[in-house]
Amino acid sequence: MALKGNLRDVTITQLLNLINLARKTGTLTVEGPKEVAWVSFNGGKLIYAQLGNEDGTLIGILTKAGKMTPKQAQVIRTHAGDKRDKELGLLLINAGYLTQQDILIGIRKYVLDIVYQLFTWIDGFFRFDADVLPPEDSITIRLNLENIIMEGSRHVQEWEYLQEEIPNLNMALNFVERPDANIRDVQLTVEEWRVVSYINPKNTIHQIAKANKMNDLEIRRIVYGLLQAGLIDIVRPEGMSLPMQARRLPPVDKKKQTSLVNRLIERIRSM
Amino acid sequence: MQTVKMVVTGPFNSGKTAFICSVSEIDVVSTERKISTEAERVKETTTVAMDFGRITVDDDLVLYLFGTPGQKRFDFMWEILSEGMLGFIVMVDSARPETFREARGILQTFRAYAPTPYVVAANKQDHEDAWEVDDLRIALKLASNVKMLPCVATDKESVKKVLLELLYSILEEMKETG
Ligand SMILES: Nc1nc2c(ncn2[C@@H]2O[C@H](COP(=O)(O)OP(=O)(O)OP(=O)(O)O)[C@@H](O)[C@H]2O)c(=O)[nH]1
Ligand SMILES: [Mg+2]
């Protein structure tokens, strides 16, 4: 079974949403217009990323982060021999050269920079390989995807795209019932909190926008982020009336109806 | 004689005609036309009017299956929602992510307006590029109370399963509202 396609059809936001909700473990490979990126996940958490032929080794990352000069990097490389990242990291910490915190912050920034860059790619093949993980000796981190998805969504500018994703502002919103989806763990902006405080099946998206004096683009962008982060669902607002034609239901005699459906079931089973 | 109807809808090329063909006892009355636009040249013909299939239940009950035309949206669709409409099947081509956006659009409309139960068939599960049902569910943003079933529309047993699940949903709904 495949999990592959093109970013034109399934965006990075949607892919991260899928990986998050399905708690996937494996590596996402994205072939962008200029480079290839690999992003790894464990149980739906972001753990690692690598871009093109950028130097993603610990020394490369620390140099890029300004934690060491290219010259120092050169010296460490010569002395480190074939030591891998984990071992090297320990060595640097024990030598009092850096703290564990420095290293983790450096890697975290490196990984996030790559992932946020992916949000700007609108074209490219992607493939998710389940259970493929970064090499054993790499230093991995563990980041919740909800925050990353929210942050990525804040920069969506394409009005048409948002309109397509959320066509109907007369629908309402509701919090999802997944036990692990806790909105309190997500870092939201003031505007986002204001929207969140109005979420309830009685209020349409349109009404929430009005109450917060937001235009259609602003409200759609926030709703989109919350949706993709898996925190809310779009629901039919309470008391919404169906269009005339749609309301015309089959005849109402319950007994007859049930018997009719049962006859259909029998017939199809016997086919 | 009583007749009831079910509608099979979904994006272009998702397998609607194949689905109805697999279980209809008559040759499906479908209006296939050669495809003219290059973009949609993934197959030779497309349905231009409704597909139409039949399953006779007994002397006084007949089930009709309608398939919507692929290239048109079903704006016109609520018009055929007349007396006797039992439910809908939304077909999705699991192997073509380029159609997921349209499928999501259709499902959003259903979420807002569907007056009767519906199930989603994750079709072409036999295709090597098919997305798994669980992944598709998330990608299509299906509401948690909507059933999604794996499907191979060219396989009669598979189609029967989808139809049965829809009928079970209809029964459940009757219990709830009754
Ligand atoms: N492998 C595989 N192919 C299928 C399946 N279902 C349908 N197909 C094929 O997919 C193509 C499209 O099927 P159709 O039944 O014509 O699809 P449709 O939804 O009626 O298409 P339009 O009416 O043009 O929208 C045909 O070549 C079918 O043989 C399936 O479950 N598996
Ligand atoms: Mg057809």
Coordinates of C-alpha atoms and ligand atoms in Angstrom, one line a residue:
Chain A
M1 CA 0.0 0.0 0.0
A2 CA 1.2 3.4 -0.9
L3 CA 1.2 6.8 0.7
K4 CA 2.5 8.9 -2.1
G5 CA 1.4 11.7 -4.4
N6 CA 2.2 15.3 -5.3
L7 CA 2.2 18.3 -3.0
R8 CA -0.1 20.0 -5.5
D9 CA -2.8 17.6 -4.5
V10 CA -1.9 16.9 -0.8
T11 CA -0.2 19.8 0.9
I12 CA 2.5 19.5 3.6
T13 CA 0.0 20.7 6.1
Q14 CA -2.4 17.9 5.2
L15 CA 0.5 15.4 5.3
L16 CA 1.5 16.5 8.7
N17 CA -2.1 16.3 9.8
L18 CA -2.3 12.8 8.6
I19 CA 1.0 11.7 10.2
N20 CA -0.1 13.4 13.5
L21 CA -3.6 11.9 13.7
A22 CA -2.5 8.4 12.5
R23 CA 0.5 8.5 14.9
K24 CA 2.7 7.4 12.1
T25 CA 6.3 6.2 12.4
G26 CA 8.5 6.5 9.4
T27 CA 10.2 8.9 7.0
L28 CA 8.6 11.3 4.6
T29 CA 10.6 12.0 1.4
V30 CA 9.7 15.1 -0.5
E31 CA 11.3 15.8 -3.9
G32 CA 11.0 19.6 -4.3
P33 CA 11.9 21.6 -7.3
K34 CA 15.5 22.1 -6.3
E35 CA 16.2 19.7 -3.4
V36 CA 15.1 16.6 -1.6
A37 CA 14.0 16.7 2.0
W38 CA 13.6 13.8 4.4
V39 CA 11.5 14.2 7.6
S40 CA 11.2 11.4 10.1
F41 CA 8.5 10.8 12.7
N42 CA 8.0 8.5 15.6
G43 CA 4.4 7.8 16.8
G44 CA 3.3 11.0 15.1
K45 CA 6.1 13.2 16.6
L46 CA 8.6 15.0 14.5
I47 CA 12.1 13.6 15.3
Y48 CA 14.5 14.4 12.6
A49 CA 15.0 16.2 9.2
Q50 CA 17.5 16.4 6.5
L51 CA 17.7 18.7 3.5
G52 CA 19.4 18.0 0.2
N53 CA 23.1 17.7 0.7
E54 CA 23.3 20.1 3.5
D55 CA 25.6 19.1 6.3
G56 CA 23.2 17.7 8.8
T57 CA 25.8 16.2 11.1
L58 CA 26.0 17.5 14.6
I59 CA 29.1 19.5 13.8
G60 CA 27.4 20.9 10.7
I61 CA 24.4 21.9 12.7
L62 CA 26.3 23.5 15.5
T63 CA 28.4 25.4 13.0
K64 CA 25.4 26.6 11.2
A65 CA 23.9 27.7 14.5
G66 CA 27.0 29.7 15.3
K67 CA 27.9 27.5 18.3
M68 CA 31.3 26.8 16.7
T69 CA 33.4 28.4 14.1
P70 CA 34.3 26.5 10.9
K71 CA 37.8 26.4 12.2
Q72 CA 36.8 24.7 15.5
A73 CA 34.6 22.4 13.5
Q74 CA 37.6 21.4 11.4
V75 CA 39.6 20.7 14.5
I76 CA 36.9 18.6 16.2
R77 CA 36.4 16.7 13.0
T78 CA 40.0 15.7 12.7
H79 CA 40.1 14.6 16.4
A80 CA 36.7 12.9 16.4
G81 CA 37.7 10.3 13.8
D82 CA 34.7 8.2 12.9
K83 CA 32.7 9.0 16.0
R84 CA 29.1 9.4 15.2
D85 CA 26.8 12.2 16.4
K86 CA 25.6 10.6 19.7
E87 CA 29.0 9.8 20.9
L88 CA 30.4 13.1 19.7
G89 CA 27.7 15.0 21.5
L90 CA 28.5 13.2 24.7
L91 CA 32.2 14.0 24.2
L92 CA 31.5 17.7 23.7
I93 CA 29.2 17.9 26.8
N94 CA 31.7 16.1 28.9
A95 CA 34.5 18.3 27.8
G96 CA 32.4 21.2 29.0
Y97 CA 32.4 22.6 25.5
L98 CA 28.6 22.7 25.2
T99 CA 25.6 21.8 27.3
Q100 CA 23.0 19.2 26.3
Q101 CA 20.6 22.0 26.1
D102 CA 22.8 23.8 23.5
I103 CA 22.8 20.7 21.4
L104 CA 19.1 20.0 21.5
I105 CA 18.2 23.6 20.8
G106 CA 20.6 23.6 17.8
I107 CA 19.1 20.4 16.4
R108 CA 15.5 21.5 17.1
K109 CA 16.1 24.8 15.2
Y110 CA 17.8 22.9 12.3
V111 CA 14.9 20.5 12.0
L112 CA 12.2 23.1 12.3
D113 CA 13.9 25.3 9.7
I114 CA 13.7 22.5 7.2
V115 CA 10.1 21.7 8.0
Y116 CA 9.0 25.3 7.8
Q117 CA 10.8 25.5 4.5
L118 CA 8.7 22.6 3.3
F119 CA 5.5 24.7 3.8
T120 CA 6.6 26.9 1.0
W121 CA 7.0 24.1 -1.5
I122 CA 3.9 23.8 -3.6
D123 CA 5.0 21.2 -6.1
G124 CA 6.9 18.0 -5.6
F125 CA 6.5 14.3 -5.2
F126 CA 6.2 12.9 -1.8
R127 CA 6.4 9.4 -0.4
F128 CA 6.0 8.1 3.2
D129 CA 7.9 5.0 4.1
A130 CA 6.6 3.5 7.2
D131 CA 9.1 2.3 9.8
V132 CA 12.1 3.8 8.0
L133 CA 13.9 5.8 10.7
P134 CA 17.1 7.9 10.7
P135 CA 20.4 6.1 11.4
E136 CA 20.7 4.7 14.9
D137 CA 23.5 7.0 15.9
S138 CA 21.8 10.3 14.9
I139 CA 20.5 12.6 17.7
T140 CA 16.8 12.8 17.4
I141 CA 14.3 15.2 19.1
R142 CA 10.6 14.8 19.8
L143 CA 8.2 17.6 18.8
N144 CA 4.4 17.8 18.7
L145 CA 3.1 18.4 15.3
E146 CA 0.1 20.5 16.4
N147 CA 2.2 23.6 17.0
I148 CA 4.1 23.2 13.8
I149 CA 0.9 22.8 11.8
M150 CA -0.6 25.9 13.4
E151 CA 2.6 27.9 12.8
G152 CA 2.8 26.7 9.1
S153 CA -0.9 27.6 8.6
R154 CA -0.5 31.1 9.8
H155 CA 1.4 31.9 6.7
V156 CA -1.1 30.5 4.2
Q157 CA -1.8 33.4 1.9
E158 CA -3.7 31.8 -1.0
W159 CA -7.2 33.0 -0.7
E160 CA -8.5 30.5 -3.2
Y161 CA -6.9 27.6 -1.5
L162 CA -8.5 28.5 1.8
Q163 CA -11.9 29.0 0.2
E164 CA -11.7 25.6 -1.4
E165 CA -10.8 24.0 1.9
I166 CA -13.5 25.8 3.9
P167 CA -16.1 26.6 1.3
N168 CA -19.1 27.1 3.6
L169 CA -18.9 29.7 6.4
N170 CA -22.4 28.8 7.5
M171 CA -21.1 25.6 9.0
A172 CA -20.3 25.4 12.7
L173 CA -17.2 24.1 14.6
N174 CA -16.7 21.7 17.4
F175 CA -13.8 20.4 19.4
V176 CA -12.7 16.9 18.4
E177 CA -13.2 14.2 21.0
R178 CA -9.8 12.5 20.7
P179 CA -8.5 12.2 24.2
D180 CA -5.0 13.2 23.2
A181 CA -6.1 16.4 21.5
N182 CA -5.7 19.0 24.1
I183 CA -6.0 22.6 22.9
R184 CA -4.3 23.8 26.0
D185 CA -1.0 22.2 24.9
V186 CA -0.9 24.2 21.7
Q187 CA 0.6 27.7 21.6
L188 CA -2.1 29.9 20.1
T189 CA -2.1 33.6 19.3
V190 CA -4.5 36.0 20.9
E191 CA -6.7 36.0 17.7
E192 CA -6.7 32.3 17.7
W193 CA -7.8 32.1 21.3
R194 CA -10.6 34.6 20.6
V195 CA -11.9 32.3 17.8
V196 CA -11.5 29.2 20.0
S197 CA -13.6 30.8 22.8
Y198 CA -16.6 31.0 20.4
I199 CA -16.3 27.4 19.2
N200 CA -19.5 25.5 19.8
P201 CA -22.0 23.8 17.4
K202 CA -24.5 26.7 17.8
N203 CA -22.2 29.3 16.3
T204 CA -21.5 29.4 12.5
I205 CA -18.0 30.2 11.3
H206 CA -19.5 33.4 9.9
Q207 CA -20.9 34.4 13.3
I208 CA -17.6 33.8 14.9
A209 CA -15.9 36.0 12.4
K210 CA -18.4 38.7 12.9
A211 CA -18.1 38.6 16.7
N212 CA -14.3 39.0 16.3
K213 CA -14.4 41.5 13.5
M214 CA -12.4 39.3 11.3
N215 CA -12.7 39.2 7.5
D216 CA -13.3 35.9 5.6
L217 CA -9.6 35.4 4.9
E218 CA -8.6 35.8 8.5
I219 CA -11.2 33.5 9.9
R220 CA -10.6 30.9 7.2
R221 CA -6.9 30.9 8.0
I222 CA -7.4 30.3 11.7
V223 CA -10.1 27.7 11.2
Y224 CA -7.8 26.0 8.7
G225 CA -5.0 25.8 11.1
L226 CA -7.1 24.4 13.9
L227 CA -8.6 21.9 11.6
Q228 CA -5.3 20.7 10.2
A229 CA -3.9 20.5 13.7
G230 CA -6.7 18.0 14.4
L231 CA -8.2 20.1 17.2
I232 CA -11.6 20.9 15.7
D233 CA -14.1 19.5 13.3
I234 CA -16.6 21.2 11.0
V235 CA -20.2 20.3 11.9
R236 CA -23.6 21.1 10.8
P237 CA -24.8 23.9 13.0
E238 CA -27.6 23.1 15.5
G239 CA -30.9 24.0 14.1
M240 CA -29.7 24.4 10.5
S241 CA -32.6 23.7 8.2
L242 CA -32.1 21.5 5.2
P243 CA -33.0 22.8 1.7
M244 CA -36.5 22.0 0.8
Q245 CA -35.8 19.2 -1.6
A246 CA -33.3 17.5 0.7
R247 CA -35.9 17.3 3.4
R248 CA -38.3 15.2 1.5
L249 CA -37.7 11.9 3.2
P250 CA -39.2 8.5 2.2
P251 CA -42.6 7.7 3.6
V252 CA -42.7 7.8 7.3
D253 CA -44.2 4.5 8.3
K254 CA -41.4 3.1 10.4
K255 CA -42.4 -0.5 10.5
K256 CA -42.9 -0.7 6.7
Q257 CA -39.6 1.1 6.2
T258 CA -37.7 -1.3 8.5
S259 CA -39.2 -4.3 6.8
L260 CA -38.3 -2.8 3.4
V261 CA -34.7 -2.3 4.3
N262 CA -34.5 -5.8 5.8
R263 CA -35.8 -7.3 2.5
L264 CA -33.1 -5.4 0.6
I265 CA -30.5 -6.7 3.0
E266 CA -31.7 -10.3 2.5
R267 CA -31.7 -9.9 -1.2
I268 CA -28.2 -8.4 -1.5
R269 CA -26.8 -11.0 0.9
S270 CA -28.2 -13.8 -1.3
M271 CA -26.8 -12.4 -4.5
Chain B
M1 CA -44.9 -2.3 -7.0
Q2 CA -42.6 -0.2 -4.9
T3 CA -39.3 1.2 -6.1
V4 CA -36.4 2.6 -4.0
K5 CA -33.3 4.3 -5.1
M6 CA -29.7 4.7 -4.2
V7 CA -27.2 7.1 -5.7
V8 CA -23.6 6.4 -6.5
T9 CA -21.6 9.6 -6.8
G10 CA -17.9 10.7 -6.6
P11 CA -15.2 12.3 -8.7
F12 CA -14.5 11.5 -12.4
N13 CA -13.2 8.0 -13.0
S14 CA -13.7 6.8 -9.4
G15 CA -15.5 3.7 -10.4
K16 CA -19.2 4.6 -10.2
T17 CA -20.2 2.8 -13.4
A18 CA -18.1 -0.3 -12.5
F19 CA -19.8 -0.4 -9.1
I20 CA -23.3 -0.5 -10.5
C21 CA -22.3 -2.9 -13.3
S22 CA -21.1 -5.4 -10.7
V23 CA -24.5 -5.9 -9.1
S24 CA -27.1 -4.8 -11.6
E25 CA -29.2 -7.6 -13.1
I26 CA -29.7 -5.6 -16.2
D27 CA -27.0 -4.2 -18.5
V28 CA -26.3 -0.8 -17.0
V29 CA -28.0 1.8 -19.1
S30 CA -25.2 4.3 -19.2
T31 CA -24.4 6.9 -21.6
E32 CA -20.7 6.6 -22.2
R33 CA -19.0 9.1 -24.4
K34 CA -15.4 9.2 -25.7
I35 CA -13.3 11.7 -23.7
S36 CA -12.3 14.7 -25.6
T37 CA -10.2 16.8 -23.2
E38 CA -6.6 15.8 -23.0
A39 CA -6.5 16.4 -19.2
E40 CA -9.0 13.7 -18.5
R41 CA -7.6 11.2 -20.9
V42 CA -6.9 8.6 -18.3
K43 CA -9.5 6.3 -19.9
E44 CA -11.5 6.0 -23.0
T45 CA -15.0 6.9 -22.1
T46 CA -16.9 8.8 -19.4
T47 CA -20.5 8.8 -18.3
V48 CA -22.3 11.8 -19.6
A49 CA -25.8 11.1 -18.3
M50 CA -26.9 8.9 -15.3
D51 CA -25.9 5.3 -15.0
F52 CA -28.8 3.2 -14.2
G53 CA -28.9 -0.3 -12.7
R54 CA -31.5 -2.5 -11.1
I55 CA -31.8 -5.2 -8.4
T56 CA -35.2 -6.9 -8.1
V57 CA -35.9 -7.8 -4.6
D58 CA -39.2 -9.6 -4.9
D59 CA -42.6 -9.3 -6.7
D60 CA -43.3 -5.9 -5.3
L61 CA -39.9 -4.3 -4.5
V62 CA -37.2 -3.1 -6.9
L63 CA -34.0 -1.2 -6.0
Y64 CA -32.6 1.2 -8.6
L65 CA -29.0 2.3 -8.6
F66 CA -28.2 5.6 -10.1
G67 CA -24.7 6.7 -11.0
T68 CA -24.0 10.4 -11.4
P69 CA -22.0 11.6 -14.4
G70 CA -18.3 12.0 -13.6
Q71 CA -17.4 15.3 -15.1
K72 CA -20.3 17.3 -13.9
R73 CA -20.8 18.3 -10.3
F74 CA -24.0 17.1 -8.8
D75 CA -25.5 20.6 -8.4
F76 CA -28.5 19.1 -10.0
M77 CA -28.4 16.2 -7.7
W78 CA -30.9 17.3 -5.0
E79 CA -33.4 17.3 -7.7
I80 CA -33.4 13.6 -8.0
L81 CA -33.8 13.3 -4.3
S82 CA -37.4 12.4 -4.7
E83 CA -39.5 10.0 -2.8
G84 CA -37.9 6.6 -2.2
M85 CA -34.3 7.8 -2.0
L86 CA -32.6 5.5 0.6
G87 CA -29.0 6.6 0.7
F88 CA -25.8 7.5 -1.1
I89 CA -22.5 5.9 -1.9
V90 CA -19.6 8.3 -2.4
M91 CA -16.9 6.6 -4.5
V92 CA -13.3 7.7 -4.2
D93 CA -10.3 6.5 -6.3
S94 CA -7.9 5.6 -3.5
A95 CA -5.0 5.6 -6.0
R96 CA -5.3 9.1 -7.3
P97 CA -4.6 11.8 -4.7
E98 CA -5.3 14.4 -7.4
T99 CA -9.0 13.7 -7.0
F100 CA -9.1 13.9 -3.2
R101 CA -9.7 17.7 -3.2
E102 CA -12.8 17.2 -5.3
A103 CA -13.9 14.3 -3.1
R104 CA -13.5 16.5 0.0
G105 CA -15.7 19.1 -1.7
I106 CA -18.4 16.6 -2.4
L107 CA -18.2 15.2 1.2
Q108 CA -18.4 18.7 2.7
T109 CA -21.6 19.3 0.8
F110 CA -22.9 16.0 2.1
R111 CA -21.9 16.9 5.6
A112 CA -24.0 20.0 5.3
Y113 CA -27.0 18.8 3.4
A114 CA -27.2 15.0 3.1
P115 CA -30.7 14.2 4.1
T116 CA -30.1 10.4 4.3
P117 CA -27.3 8.2 5.4
Y118 CA -24.3 7.8 3.2
V119 CA -21.1 5.7 3.1
V120 CA -17.8 6.3 1.4
A121 CA -16.2 3.6 -0.7
A122 CA -12.4 3.7 -0.8
N123 CA -12.3 2.2 -4.3
K124 CA -9.5 0.6 -6.3
Q125 CA -8.0 -1.0 -3.2
D126 CA -6.5 -3.6 -5.4
H127 CA -4.4 -0.9 -7.1
E128 CA -0.7 -0.8 -6.1
D129 CA -0.8 2.9 -5.5
A130 CA -4.0 2.8 -3.4
W131 CA -3.9 4.7 -0.1
E132 CA -5.0 2.8 2.9
V133 CA -8.5 3.3 4.2
D134 CA -7.3 4.9 7.5
D135 CA -5.1 7.4 5.7
L136 CA -7.8 8.2 3.3
R137 CA -10.2 8.8 6.1
I138 CA -8.0 11.5 7.5
A139 CA -7.1 13.0 4.1
L140 CA -10.7 13.3 3.2
K141 CA -11.6 14.8 6.6
L142 CA -14.5 12.3 7.1
A143 CA -16.8 12.9 10.0
S144 CA -16.3 10.2 12.6
N145 CA -19.8 8.9 12.3
V146 CA -19.5 8.3 8.5
K147 CA -18.5 4.8 7.5
M148 CA -15.7 4.3 5.0
L149 CA -15.2 0.9 3.4
P150 CA -12.5 -0.6 1.3
C151 CA -13.8 -1.4 -2.1
V152 CA -13.0 -3.0 -5.5
A153 CA -15.8 -1.9 -7.7
T154 CA -15.1 -4.6 -10.2
D155 CA -15.6 -7.3 -7.6
K156 CA -19.2 -8.2 -6.9
E157 CA -18.6 -9.4 -3.3
S158 CA -16.9 -6.1 -2.4
V159 CA -19.7 -4.1 -3.9
K160 CA -22.3 -6.2 -2.0
K161 CA -20.4 -5.4 1.3
V162 CA -20.6 -1.6 0.6
L163 CA -24.3 -1.8 -0.2
L164 CA -25.0 -3.8 2.9
E165 CA -23.1 -1.4 5.2
L166 CA -25.2 1.4 3.7
L167 CA -28.3 -0.5 4.5
Y168 CA -27.2 -1.2 8.0
S169 CA -26.6 2.5 8.5
I170 CA -30.0 3.2 7.2
L171 CA -31.5 0.7 9.7
E172 CA -29.5 2.3 12.5
E173 CA -30.7 5.7 11.6
M174 CA -34.3 4.5 11.6
K175 CA -33.9 3.1 15.1
E176 CA -32.4 6.4 16.3
T177 CA -35.0 8.7 14.9
G178 CA -37.9 6.3 15.6
Ligands
LIG1 N1 -8.1 -1.8 -10.4 C1 -9.4 -1.3 -10.4 N2 -9.9 -0.6 -11.4 C2 -11.2 -0.2 -11.2 C3 -11.9 -0.3 -10.1 N3 -13.1 0.3 -10.2 C4 -13.1 0.8 -11.4 N4 -11.9 0.6 -12.1 C5 -11.5 1.0 -13.4 O1 -11.4 2.4 -13.3 C6 -11.9 3.0 -14.5 C7 -13.0 4.0 -14.2 O2 -14.2 3.3 -13.8 P1 -15.6 3.8 -14.1 O3 -16.6 2.8 -13.5 O4 -15.8 4.1 -15.6 O5 -15.6 5.2 -13.3 P2 -16.7 6.3 -13.3 O6 -16.7 6.8 -11.9 O7 -18.0 5.7 -13.8 O8 -16.2 7.3 -14.3 P3 -17.0 8.6 -14.9 O9 -18.3 8.2 -15.2 O10 -16.2 9.0 -16.1 O11 -16.8 9.6 -13.8 C8 -12.3 1.9 -15.4 O12 -11.2 1.6 -16.3 C9 -12.6 0.8 -14.5 O13 -12.4 -0.5 -15.0 C10 -11.3 -1.1 -9.0 O14 -11.9 -1.3 -7.9 N5 -10.1 -1.5 -9.2
MG2 MG -19.3 6.4 -15.2

